[in-house]
Coordinates of C-alpha atoms in Angstrom, one line a residue:
Chain A
M616 CA -32.5 136.9 166.0
K617 CA -33.7 136.9 162.5
R618 CA -32.5 134.2 160.2
W619 CA -29.6 135.1 157.9
I620 CA -31.8 134.4 154.9
N621 CA -34.3 137.1 156.0
K622 CA -31.8 139.9 156.7
K623 CA -31.7 142.3 153.7
P624 CA -29.2 145.0 153.3
S625 CA -30.4 148.7 153.0
R626 CA -29.6 150.5 149.7
P627 CA -26.4 152.4 151.0
L628 CA -25.2 149.2 152.7
A629 CA -25.8 147.1 149.5
I630 CA -23.6 149.7 147.6
V631 CA -20.8 149.7 150.2
L632 CA -20.8 145.9 150.3
G633 CA -20.7 145.7 146.5
I634 CA -17.9 148.1 146.1
L635 CA -15.8 146.5 148.8
P636 CA -14.5 143.6 146.8
F637 CA -13.1 146.1 144.1
I638 CA -11.3 148.1 146.8
L639 CA -9.9 144.9 148.3
L640 CA -8.7 143.7 144.9
M641 CA -7.0 147.0 144.2
A642 CA -5.4 147.2 147.6
L643 CA -4.1 143.7 147.2
Y644 CA -2.6 144.6 144.0
Q645 CA -1.0 147.7 145.3
W646 CA 0.5 145.8 148.1
G647 CA 1.8 143.0 145.8
S648 CA 3.3 145.6 143.4
E649 CA 5.0 147.4 146.2
V650 CA 6.4 144.3 147.9
R651 CA 8.0 143.2 144.4
K652 CA 9.3 146.7 143.7
V653 CA 11.1 146.7 147.0
E654 CA 12.8 143.4 145.9
N655 CA 13.4 144.5 142.4
P656 CA 12.8 148.0 141.1
N657 CA 12.6 146.9 137.5
D658 CA 9.9 144.2 138.1
K659 CA 7.5 143.9 135.2
L660 CA 4.9 141.5 136.5
L661 CA 3.0 143.9 138.7
P662 CA 3.7 147.5 137.5
S663 CA 2.8 150.4 139.7
V664 CA -0.2 152.8 139.0
S665 CA 2.3 155.5 137.6
Q666 CA 3.5 153.0 135.0
F667 CA -0.1 152.3 134.0
Y668 CA -0.6 156.0 133.5
A669 CA 2.5 156.2 131.3
A670 CA 1.5 153.3 129.2
I671 CA -2.1 154.6 128.6
D672 CA -0.7 158.1 128.0
R673 CA 1.8 156.7 125.4
L674 CA -0.9 154.5 123.6
A675 CA -4.0 156.6 123.9
F676 CA -3.0 160.2 123.9
T677 CA 0.4 160.4 122.0
P678 CA 0.5 159.7 118.3
S679 CA 2.6 156.6 117.5
K680 CA 6.1 157.5 116.3
R681 CA 6.0 155.0 113.5
T682 CA 2.6 155.7 112.0
G683 CA 1.4 158.9 113.7
E684 CA -1.9 157.1 114.8
Y685 CA -3.3 156.8 118.2
L686 CA -2.8 153.0 118.6
F687 CA -5.2 152.5 121.5
W688 CA -8.2 154.1 119.7
Q689 CA -7.3 152.5 116.4
D690 CA -7.3 149.1 118.2
T691 CA -10.6 149.8 119.9
F692 CA -12.2 151.0 116.7
S693 CA -11.1 148.0 114.6
S694 CA -12.0 145.4 117.2
L695 CA -15.4 146.9 117.8
K696 CA -16.1 147.1 114.1
R697 CA -15.3 143.4 113.7
L698 CA -17.3 142.5 116.7
L699 CA -20.5 144.5 115.8
M700 CA -20.3 143.3 112.2
G701 CA -20.0 139.7 113.3
V702 CA -22.7 139.9 115.9
A703 CA -25.1 141.9 113.6
C704 CA -24.7 139.2 110.9
A705 CA -25.2 136.4 113.4
A706 CA -28.3 138.1 114.9
A707 CA -29.9 138.5 111.5
I708 CA -29.2 135.0 110.5
G709 CA -30.3 133.6 113.8
L710 CA -33.5 135.6 113.9
I711 CA -34.5 134.6 110.4
L712 CA -33.7 130.9 110.7
G713 CA -34.8 130.5 114.3
L714 CA -38.1 132.2 113.4
I715 CA -38.8 130.2 110.3
T716 CA -37.8 126.8 111.7
G717 CA -39.9 127.5 114.8
A718 CA -43.0 128.8 112.9
I719 CA -43.1 126.4 110.0
P720 CA -42.8 122.6 111.0
L721 CA -42.0 121.6 107.5
I722 CA -38.9 123.9 107.3
G723 CA -38.1 123.0 110.9
A724 CA -38.0 119.3 110.0
N725 CA -35.9 120.1 107.0
L726 CA -33.2 122.3 108.7
N727 CA -33.1 121.4 112.4
P728 CA -30.8 118.2 112.0
V729 CA -28.3 120.0 109.9
I730 CA -28.3 123.1 112.3
T731 CA -27.8 120.8 115.2
A732 CA -25.0 119.0 113.5
L733 CA -23.2 122.2 112.4
S734 CA -23.6 123.6 115.9
L735 CA -21.6 120.8 117.3
I736 CA -18.5 121.7 115.3
P737 CA -16.0 123.6 117.6
P738 CA -15.6 127.0 115.8
M739 CA -11.9 127.2 116.6
A740 CA -11.2 123.9 114.8
V741 CA -12.5 125.5 111.6
L742 CA -10.5 128.7 112.0
P743 CA -7.7 127.5 109.7
L744 CA -10.4 126.7 107.2
L745 CA -11.7 130.2 107.5
F746 CA -8.3 131.7 106.9
I747 CA -7.8 129.6 103.9
V748 CA -11.3 130.3 102.4
F749 CA -11.6 134.0 103.4
G750 CA -8.0 135.0 103.5
L751 CA -6.3 136.7 106.4
G752 CA -8.2 140.1 106.2
E753 CA -11.2 141.3 108.0
L754 CA -13.7 138.9 106.6
S755 CA -12.2 135.8 108.2
K756 CA -12.3 137.4 111.6
V757 CA -16.0 138.4 111.2
M758 CA -16.7 134.9 109.9
L759 CA -15.2 133.3 113.0
I760 CA -17.6 135.3 115.2
I761 CA -20.5 134.4 112.9
V762 CA -19.6 130.7 112.9
G763 CA -19.1 130.9 116.7
I764 CA -22.4 132.4 117.8
T765 CA -25.0 131.7 115.1
P766 CA -25.9 128.1 115.9
F767 CA -26.6 129.2 119.5
L768 CA -28.8 132.1 118.4
I769 CA -30.8 129.9 115.9
R770 CA -31.4 127.2 118.3
D771 CA -32.3 129.5 121.1
L772 CA -34.7 131.6 118.9
Y773 CA -36.2 128.3 117.5
Q774 CA -37.0 127.3 121.2
R775 CA -38.4 130.9 122.0
T776 CA -40.6 130.7 119.1
K777 CA -42.0 127.3 120.0
D778 CA -42.4 128.6 123.6
I779 CA -45.1 131.2 122.4
P780 CA -48.4 129.8 123.7
Q781 CA -50.3 127.8 121.1
E782 CA -53.4 129.5 122.1
Q783 CA -52.1 132.8 120.6
L784 CA -51.5 131.1 117.3
V785 CA -55.0 129.5 117.3
K786 CA -56.5 132.9 118.2
A787 CA -54.7 134.7 115.3
Q788 CA -55.9 132.0 112.9
T789 CA -59.6 132.5 114.1
L790 CA -59.0 136.3 113.5
G791 CA -58.1 135.4 109.9
A792 CA -54.4 135.5 109.9
N793 CA -52.5 133.5 107.2
S794 CA -49.0 132.0 107.9
F795 CA -47.1 135.0 106.7
Q796 CA -49.2 137.5 108.6
L797 CA -49.0 135.3 111.8
I798 CA -45.2 135.3 111.6
N799 CA -45.0 139.0 110.9
R800 CA -47.5 140.3 113.5
V801 CA -47.6 137.7 116.2
L802 CA -44.3 135.8 116.3
L803 CA -41.7 138.3 115.0
P804 CA -42.5 141.2 117.4
Q805 CA -42.5 138.7 120.4
I806 CA -39.2 137.1 119.4
L807 CA -37.3 140.5 119.0
P808 CA -36.9 141.2 122.8
R809 CA -35.8 137.5 123.2
L810 CA -33.2 138.0 120.4
L811 CA -31.7 140.9 122.5
D812 CA -31.6 138.5 125.6
A813 CA -29.8 135.8 123.5
L814 CA -27.4 138.4 122.2
R815 CA -26.5 139.4 125.7
L816 CA -25.7 135.8 126.5
S817 CA -23.6 135.3 123.3
L818 CA -21.6 138.6 123.5
G819 CA -19.0 137.0 125.8
T820 CA -18.5 134.2 123.4
A821 CA -18.2 136.8 120.5
W822 CA -15.5 138.6 122.3
L823 CA -13.7 135.2 123.0
F824 CA -13.6 134.5 119.1
L825 CA -12.7 138.0 118.3
I826 CA -9.7 138.0 120.5
A827 CA -8.7 134.5 119.3
A828 CA -8.9 135.5 115.7
E829 CA -6.9 138.8 116.4
A830 CA -4.3 136.9 118.3
I831 CA -3.6 134.7 115.4
A832 CA -3.6 137.0 112.4
A833 CA -4.1 140.7 112.6
T834 CA -2.2 144.0 112.3
E835 CA -4.3 146.0 114.8
G836 CA -7.1 145.3 117.4
L837 CA -7.3 144.9 121.1
G838 CA -6.6 141.2 121.1
Y839 CA -3.7 141.8 118.7
R840 CA -2.1 144.3 120.9
I841 CA -2.4 142.1 124.0
F842 CA -0.7 139.2 122.2
L843 CA 2.0 141.5 120.6
V844 CA 3.3 143.1 123.8
R845 CA 3.1 139.7 125.7
R846 CA 6.5 139.1 124.3
Y847 CA 7.9 142.0 126.3
L848 CA 6.0 141.0 129.4
A849 CA 4.4 144.5 129.2
M850 CA 1.9 144.0 131.9
D851 CA 1.6 147.9 132.0
V852 CA -0.3 147.6 128.6
I853 CA -1.8 144.3 129.0
L854 CA -3.8 145.0 132.2
P855 CA -5.3 148.4 131.1
Y856 CA -6.3 146.6 127.8
V857 CA -8.1 143.8 129.6
I858 CA -9.9 146.3 131.8
W859 CA -10.9 148.3 128.8
I860 CA -12.1 145.3 127.0
T861 CA -14.2 144.3 130.2
F862 CA -15.6 147.9 130.3
L863 CA -16.6 147.8 126.6
A864 CA -18.4 144.4 127.1
F865 CA -20.1 145.9 130.2
V866 CA -21.3 148.9 128.0
L867 CA -22.5 146.8 125.2
D868 CA -24.5 144.6 127.7
W869 CA -26.0 147.7 129.3
L870 CA -27.0 149.2 126.0
L871 CA -28.8 145.9 125.1
V872 CA -30.8 145.9 128.4
K873 CA -31.6 149.7 128.0
T874 CA -32.8 149.3 124.4
S875 CA -34.9 146.2 125.3
K876 CA -36.5 148.1 128.1
K877 CA -37.2 151.0 126.0
V878 CA -38.4 149.4 122.9
F879 CA -40.3 146.5 124.5
P880 CA -41.8 147.7 127.8
W881 CA -44.5 145.0 127.6
Y882 CA -41.9 142.2 127.6
H883 CA -40.2 143.4 130.8
A884 CA -43.4 144.2 132.6
A885 CA -45.0 140.9 132.0
K886 CA -42.0 138.9 133.3
Chain B
M1428 CA -78.6 122.1 103.4
S1429 CA -79.8 121.5 106.9
H1430 CA -81.2 124.3 109.0
Y1431 CA -78.8 123.4 111.9
Q1432 CA -75.8 125.5 112.5
I1433 CA -73.8 122.6 114.0
E1434 CA -74.5 119.0 113.4
F1435 CA -72.7 115.9 114.7
R1436 CA -73.6 112.5 113.2
H1437 CA -72.1 109.4 114.9
A1438 CA -68.9 111.2 115.4
Q1439 CA -66.0 109.6 117.2
K1440 CA -62.6 110.8 118.3
C1441 CA -59.8 108.4 119.1
Y1442 CA -56.1 108.5 119.5
G1443 CA -55.0 105.0 118.3
E1444 CA -56.6 102.4 120.7
N1445 CA -57.6 105.3 123.1
I1446 CA -61.3 106.3 122.4
V1447 CA -62.1 109.7 123.8
L1448 CA -65.5 110.4 122.4
E1449 CA -67.9 108.2 120.7
N1450 CA -71.4 108.2 119.2
I1451 CA -71.7 111.8 119.4
N1452 CA -75.1 113.0 117.8
C1453 CA -76.4 116.5 118.3
Q1454 CA -77.9 119.4 116.4
V1455 CA -77.5 123.0 117.4
K1456 CA -79.5 125.8 115.9
A1457 CA -78.2 129.4 115.4
G1458 CA -78.6 131.4 118.5
E1459 CA -78.3 128.6 121.1
F1460 CA -76.1 128.8 124.1
V1461 CA -74.7 125.3 124.9
T1462 CA -72.9 124.8 128.1
M1463 CA -70.8 121.7 128.5
V1464 CA -69.9 120.1 131.8
G1465 CA -68.2 116.8 132.7
A1466 CA -65.6 115.4 135.0
S1467 CA -62.0 116.1 133.9
G1468 CA -60.9 113.8 131.1
C1469 CA -64.4 113.4 129.9
G1470 CA -63.7 114.8 126.4
K1471 CA -65.6 118.1 126.7
S1472 CA -62.4 120.0 125.8
T1473 CA -61.8 117.6 123.0
F1474 CA -65.2 118.2 121.7
L1475 CA -64.6 122.0 121.8
K1476 CA -61.3 121.5 119.9
M1477 CA -63.0 119.5 117.2
L1478 CA -65.5 122.4 116.9
L1479 CA -62.4 124.9 116.7
G1480 CA -60.7 122.8 114.2
T1481 CA -57.5 122.1 116.1
E1482 CA -58.5 118.4 116.4
S1483 CA -60.3 116.6 113.6
H1484 CA -62.9 113.9 114.2
S1485 CA -61.9 110.2 113.4
K1486 CA -65.2 108.9 112.3
G1487 CA -68.6 110.2 111.5
V1488 CA -69.7 113.6 110.2
V1489 CA -69.3 117.0 111.7
L1490 CA -71.2 119.9 109.9
L1491 CA -71.0 123.6 110.2
D1492 CA -73.8 125.3 108.4
G1493 CA -74.5 122.1 106.5
E1494 CA -70.9 121.7 105.2
D1495 CA -68.0 119.6 106.6
I1496 CA -66.3 121.4 109.2
V1497 CA -62.6 122.6 108.2
A1498 CA -60.0 120.9 110.5
E1499 CA -58.2 124.2 110.9
P1500 CA -59.0 127.3 112.9
S1501 CA -60.8 129.9 110.8
P1502 CA -62.8 133.2 111.2
D1503 CA -66.0 131.3 111.3
R1504 CA -65.4 130.1 114.8
G1505 CA -64.2 132.6 117.4
I1506 CA -62.4 131.4 120.6
V1507 CA -61.8 132.6 124.1
F1508 CA -59.4 130.5 126.1
Q1509 CA -58.8 130.5 129.8
K1510 CA -55.5 132.2 129.3
Y1511 CA -53.1 133.4 126.7
S1512 CA -55.9 134.6 124.4
V1513 CA -54.6 138.1 124.0
F1514 CA -51.4 139.3 122.3
P1515 CA -49.0 140.7 125.0
H1516 CA -47.1 143.0 122.6
L1517 CA -50.0 144.9 121.4
T1518 CA -52.2 147.6 123.1
V1519 CA -55.9 146.8 123.8
R1520 CA -57.1 148.6 120.7
Q1521 CA -54.4 147.1 118.6
N1522 CA -55.3 143.7 119.9
V1523 CA -58.9 144.2 118.5
A1524 CA -57.9 146.0 115.4
I1525 CA -55.4 143.4 114.3
A1526 CA -58.2 141.2 112.9
K1527 CA -59.2 144.2 110.5
E1528 CA -55.5 144.5 109.6
F1529 CA -55.2 140.9 108.7
E1530 CA -58.3 141.3 106.5
G1531 CA -57.1 144.5 104.8
S1532 CA -53.4 143.6 104.3
P1533 CA -52.9 140.0 103.1
L1534 CA -49.1 140.1 102.9
L1535 CA -47.9 142.1 105.9
G1536 CA -51.1 142.1 108.1
R1537 CA -50.5 145.8 108.8
L1538 CA -52.6 148.8 107.8
F1539 CA -51.4 152.4 107.5
G1540 CA -52.9 155.9 107.5
N1541 CA -56.7 156.3 106.9
R1542 CA -57.3 152.5 106.8
R1543 CA -55.5 152.0 110.0
K1544 CA -57.6 154.7 111.5
Q1545 CA -60.8 153.1 110.4
A1546 CA -59.7 149.7 111.9
L1547 CA -58.9 151.3 115.2
D1548 CA -62.2 153.1 115.1
E1549 CA -64.1 149.8 114.7
A1550 CA -62.0 148.3 117.5
D1551 CA -63.1 151.1 119.7
K1552 CA -66.7 150.2 119.0
W1553 CA -66.2 146.7 120.2
L1554 CA -64.3 147.8 123.1
E1555 CA -67.3 149.9 124.1
A1556 CA -69.5 146.8 123.8
V1557 CA -67.4 144.9 126.3
G1558 CA -66.8 147.9 128.6
L1559 CA -63.1 148.2 128.0
I1560 CA -62.9 151.6 126.2
A1561 CA -61.3 153.3 129.1
A1562 CA -58.2 151.0 129.0
K1563 CA -57.9 151.1 125.2
D1564 CA -54.2 152.3 125.2
K1565 CA -53.1 149.9 128.0
Y1566 CA -51.1 146.6 127.3
P1567 CA -52.7 143.4 128.5
H1568 CA -50.3 143.0 131.5
E1569 CA -51.7 146.1 132.9
L1570 CA -55.3 144.6 132.9
S1571 CA -56.8 142.3 135.4
G1572 CA -57.8 138.8 134.5
G1573 CA -61.5 139.8 134.0
M1574 CA -60.5 142.7 131.7
Q1575 CA -58.2 140.4 129.6
Q1576 CA -61.2 138.1 129.2
R1577 CA -63.2 141.1 127.9
L1578 CA -60.6 141.9 125.6
A1579 CA -60.4 138.3 124.2
I1580 CA -64.2 138.5 123.7
A1581 CA -63.9 141.8 121.8
Q1582 CA -61.2 140.4 119.6
A1583 CA -63.4 137.4 118.8
L1584 CA -66.6 139.5 118.1
I1585 CA -65.0 141.8 115.6
K1586 CA -64.9 139.0 113.1
H1587 CA -68.6 138.3 113.5
P1588 CA -68.1 134.6 113.9
K1589 CA -70.9 132.0 113.3
V1590 CA -70.0 130.3 116.5
L1591 CA -68.4 131.6 119.6
L1592 CA -66.4 128.9 121.6
L1593 CA -65.5 129.6 125.2
D1594 CA -63.0 127.2 126.9
E1595 CA -63.5 127.6 130.6
P1596 CA -63.2 131.3 130.1
F1597 CA -63.9 132.4 133.6
G1598 CA -62.3 129.5 135.5
A1599 CA -59.4 131.6 136.8
L1600 CA -61.4 134.7 137.9
D1601 CA -62.7 135.8 141.3
P1602 CA -66.4 135.0 142.0
G1603 CA -67.4 138.7 141.9
I1604 CA -65.7 139.3 138.7
R1605 CA -67.2 136.0 137.2
K1606 CA -70.7 137.3 137.9
D1607 CA -70.0 140.5 136.0
M1608 CA -68.7 138.4 133.1
H1609 CA -71.8 136.2 133.1
K1610 CA -73.9 139.3 132.7
L1611 CA -71.7 140.7 129.8
V1612 CA -71.8 137.3 128.0
L1613 CA -75.6 137.0 128.4
E1614 CA -75.9 140.6 127.2
L1615 CA -73.6 140.1 124.1
W1616 CA -75.3 136.9 123.3
K1617 CA -78.7 138.5 123.1
K1618 CA -77.7 141.6 121.4
Y1619 CA -75.6 140.0 118.6
E1620 CA -77.7 136.7 118.4
L1621 CA -74.6 134.6 118.9
T1622 CA -74.3 130.9 118.9
I1623 CA -72.1 130.1 122.0
F1624 CA -70.5 126.8 123.2
M1625 CA -69.0 127.0 126.5
V1626 CA -66.9 124.4 128.5
T1627 CA -67.1 124.8 132.2
H1628 CA -66.4 122.9 135.3
D1629 CA -68.9 124.9 137.4
L1630 CA -72.3 123.2 137.1
N1631 CA -74.1 126.4 138.5
E1632 CA -72.5 128.4 135.8
G1633 CA -73.7 125.9 133.1
F1634 CA -77.2 126.2 134.4
Y1635 CA -77.2 129.9 134.8
L1636 CA -75.8 130.7 131.4
G1637 CA -77.0 128.4 128.9
T1638 CA -80.2 127.5 127.0
R1639 CA -79.0 123.9 126.8
L1640 CA -76.7 122.0 129.2
W1641 CA -74.7 119.0 128.0
V1642 CA -73.2 116.6 130.2
F1643 CA -70.2 114.4 129.0
D1644 CA -69.8 111.0 130.5
K1645 CA -69.0 107.4 129.7
T1646 CA -72.0 105.1 129.3
R1647 CA -70.0 101.9 129.2
H1648 CA -67.0 100.9 131.3
D1649 CA -64.5 98.0 130.9
P1650 CA -62.6 97.8 134.2
H1651 CA -59.7 95.9 132.3
A1652 CA -59.4 98.5 129.5
P1653 CA -60.5 101.9 130.8
N1654 CA -59.9 103.5 127.4
R1655 CA -61.9 100.9 125.5
F1656 CA -65.0 103.1 125.6
G1657 CA -65.3 106.9 125.1
S1658 CA -67.6 109.5 126.5
T1659 CA -70.7 110.7 125.0
I1660 CA -73.3 113.3 125.7
T1661 CA -75.3 111.7 128.5
F1662 CA -77.7 114.5 129.3
D1663 CA -79.0 117.2 126.9
L1664 CA -81.1 119.4 129.1
P1665 CA -83.1 122.4 128.0
V1666 CA -82.2 124.6 130.8
G1667 CA -85.1 126.2 132.8
Q1668 CA -87.1 122.9 133.0
T1669 CA -84.8 121.1 135.3
D1670 CA -85.9 120.0 138.8
A1671 CA -83.6 119.7 141.8
A1672 CA -83.7 115.9 141.7
S1673 CA -82.1 115.6 138.3
F1674 CA -79.6 118.3 139.2
K1675 CA -78.7 116.2 142.1
S1676 CA -78.3 113.1 140.0
I1677 CA -76.1 114.9 137.5
K1678 CA -74.0 116.2 140.2
S1679 CA -73.4 112.9 141.7
A1680 CA -72.8 111.3 138.3
L1681 CA -70.1 114.0 137.8
K1682 CA -68.8 113.5 141.4
L1683 CA -68.3 117.1 141.7
N1684 CA -67.4 117.9 145.2
E1685 CA -68.5 121.4 145.3
S1686 CA -70.1 123.1 148.2
E1687 CA -73.8 122.5 148.6
T1688 CA -75.5 124.6 145.9
D1689 CA -78.9 125.7 145.6
I1690 CA -80.1 125.1 142.0
N1691 CA -83.4 126.7 142.5
E1692 CA -81.7 129.9 143.4
S1693 CA -79.5 129.9 140.4
L1694 CA -82.5 129.1 138.1
M1695 CA -84.5 131.9 139.7
T1696 CA -81.7 134.5 139.1
K1697 CA -81.7 133.3 135.5
Q1698 CA -85.4 133.9 135.0
A1699 CA -85.2 137.2 136.7
N1700 CA -82.4 138.1 134.4
A1701 CA -84.3 137.0 131.4
S1702 CA -87.4 139.1 132.2

């Protein structure tokens, strides 16, 4: 008999095996929901599928009675806007500082200690500070995401820049490159795919800070809605929102992978 | 102004108490092909780095064309490393043309339009010379090890360096490919009248390729302080006039445990190649 470590599933079997846990989870939920409904038809903790449909229909496809807007899409739009603004700013700062500190030792010696010190501050601890300085509007939420993920991006890209083989830098110098040309033509293009890698890792953290900020002070947004309806134990809204957030996170990650493979084929082939 | 391309006078290299090279005296004329062998840790790579400019000498004088050598890599000196010599994010032609782009665009290092086309055309000329023109639009990861080294050589040659430095360039290649590369290097050396310094751990390769063979070794040993004395050039042999006995003595001095080699065969091949 073959050892277990040498048995590999065929493609269809792998798909079935992969889907199985999802089906089990759903079945388990369905069963739990029915058991509780039998005991108490008004149970709110594990709503039935039809209640989910009703909640989604109410939020996503019926205009709100108060404002006439579609709350679900409005929440999605404002959350994504905050998230993408925060991540884009953090990426720009991280790329520039990571690249410069990694490429030029004098600037690295100058900035690395302060970057390390700042990166140790827990971002949630300065959230009140951000609210005081930037007000309760959009800016403070975007700032929390920036404060939350930029230090990681800077330090990661610093290390990636350092990891580029010294031989390449020497080679570029023997081809007549000055420092600026070297950064622009040798380091920057090789760091960009690594930036996308680092962004994939930091997206989860970005969502965390976004929802935290929305939970504390917001008037719309996915995180705001979840924390709002929590008071009514509205699991029929919370669970679809959580699944939707998960789906959005998955799509963003998938887009980053696809973009990277399309734009930087050499990076993925060489790995 | 001396008529030597490279001149070392009593040069020494040390890291603190640790002396790596000492009493290096040598003169090399333009057009010579120097191969350097020695046991690992003998300082032959350090010597190459001093020529390259990534290491500076601690004492003595090192001259390039009669002037003090600049302790920073520059276009005077081309280099081919064993690995990582090419840019993975550029295609083969772009890898060669980038030198022209550095030259033509001081700020961005990027040319556009007609000037870019000229740079690419010149790159093609060099790719032709190293036999890589068919692969000009590929990325380095699509090339074999030998082809990558051909590319690295083409990159270096487009700058017309005074000295071409090769740091164990064929160490990672298969024997068959290595033979092709030897042929290519000898061809380019003759055609473009290059001055070449090459570090190798393969003594046969050293005899086969060069016009001069240098052996790096320590002449003095202190068993209580192994780093007290550095290596120097112990043999400076004009290749082609070496008998089998001295080959054997060098080999035993280096403690190279290679398979039994026939020096006469390798010398004969060289002469056949030269004629």
